[in-house]
C-alpha cells in the first residue's frame, strides 16, 4: 500500500519500464532536486489518501445497499 518512487541516474526507457514493472509509481532522475522529490511524494500521498477515501465511500454505499436488501428480504418473508 506504500507508493514506491524510484531514483536513478539510469534514465533510459528500459530501466524506467523495469522500475514501473517492479511496482514503482514514479521516477525521479538524478541529480535529485529536493523540491521536486518533495512535490512528487506529496502528490502520491494525496493520491493514496483520495483512493482510500473513495474506497471508504464505496464500502459505506455497499453497506447501505446490503441493509436495504435485507429489509426487502424481511418484507418478502
Short mmCIF file of C-alpha atoms in Angstrom, two decimals:
data_model
loop_
_atom_site.label_atom_id
_atom_site.label_comp_id
_atom_site.label_asym_id
_atom_site.label_seq_id
_atom_site.Cartn_x
_atom_site.Cartn_y
_atom_site.Cartn_z
CA UNK A 1 0.00 0.00 0.00
CA UNK A 2 3.02 2.27 0.06
CA UNK A 3 3.67 4.20 -3.16
CA UNK A 4 7.20 3.47 -4.38
CA UNK A 5 9.17 6.24 -6.07
CA UNK A 6 12.49 5.25 -7.51
CA UNK A 7 15.59 7.34 -8.02
CA UNK A 8 18.16 6.52 -10.64
CA UNK A 9 20.86 8.02 -12.79
CA UNK A 10 19.80 5.43 -15.38
CA UNK A 11 17.14 7.39 -17.22
CA UNK A 12 16.75 5.29 -20.36
CA UNK A 13 13.30 3.91 -21.14
CA UNK A 14 14.17 0.25 -20.47
CA UNK A 15 15.29 0.96 -16.92
CA UNK A 16 12.24 3.12 -16.24
CA UNK A 17 9.94 0.37 -17.54
CA UNK A 18 11.70 -2.17 -15.31
CA UNK A 19 11.15 0.11 -12.31
CA UNK A 20 7.46 0.52 -13.08
CA UNK A 21 7.08 -3.23 -13.69
CA UNK A 22 8.65 -3.82 -10.27
CA UNK A 23 5.92 -1.74 -8.65
CA UNK A 24 7.23 1.80 -8.81
CA UNK A 25 4.67 4.56 -9.25
CA UNK A 26 7.03 7.38 -10.17
CA UNK A 27 10.57 8.01 -11.32
CA UNK A 28 12.97 10.76 -10.32
CA UNK A 29 16.24 11.05 -12.18
CA UNK A 30 19.50 12.04 -10.58
CA UNK A 31 20.67 14.58 -9.69
CA UNK A 32 17.67 14.77 -7.38
CA UNK A 33 16.22 18.18 -6.68
CA UNK A 34 14.74 18.15 -3.20
CA UNK A 35 11.81 20.43 -4.11
CA UNK A 36 10.79 18.13 -6.99
CA UNK A 37 11.15 15.00 -4.86
CA UNK A 38 9.08 16.52 -2.05
CA UNK A 39 6.38 17.62 -4.51
CA UNK A 40 6.18 14.13 -6.02
CA UNK A 41 5.98 12.48 -2.59
CA UNK A 42 3.19 14.86 -1.57
CA UNK A 43 1.26 14.15 -4.78
CA UNK A 44 1.47 10.40 -4.32
CA UNK A 45 0.48 10.60 -0.68
CA UNK A 46 -2.51 12.76 -1.65
CA UNK A 47 -3.47 10.30 -4.40
CA UNK A 48 -3.31 7.46 -1.87
CA UNK A 49 -5.45 9.38 0.63
CA UNK A 50 -8.01 10.14 -2.09
CA UNK A 51 -8.11 6.50 -3.18
CA UNK A 52 -8.62 5.35 0.41
CA UNK A 53 -11.42 7.90 0.90
CA UNK A 54 -13.11 6.68 -2.30
CA UNK A 55 -12.86 3.08 -1.10
CA UNK A 56 -14.41 4.02 2.26
CA UNK A 57 -17.26 5.79 0.46
CA UNK A 58 -17.90 2.80 -1.76
CA UNK A 59 -17.85 0.45 1.24
CA UNK A 60 -20.40 2.67 3.00
CA UNK A 61 -22.64 2.61 -0.09
CA UNK A 62 -22.32 -1.15 -0.30
CA UNK A 63 -23.27 -1.48 3.36
CA UNK A 64 -26.32 0.72 2.76
CA UNK A 65 -27.35 -1.43 -0.20
CA UNK A 66 -26.91 -4.59 1.86
CA UNK A 67 -29.06 -3.13 4.62
CA UNK A 68 -31.75 -2.17 2.10
CA UNK A 69 -31.64 -5.63 0.56
CA UNK A 70 -32.01 -7.21 4.00
CA UNK A 71 -35.08 -5.05 4.64
CA UNK A 72 -36.61 -6.10 1.32
CA UNK A 73 -35.98 -9.75 2.11
CA UNK A 74 -37.56 -9.37 5.54
CA UNK A 75 -40.61 -7.70 3.99
CA UNK A 76 -40.95 -10.53 1.50
CA UNK A 77 -40.93 -13.13 4.26
#
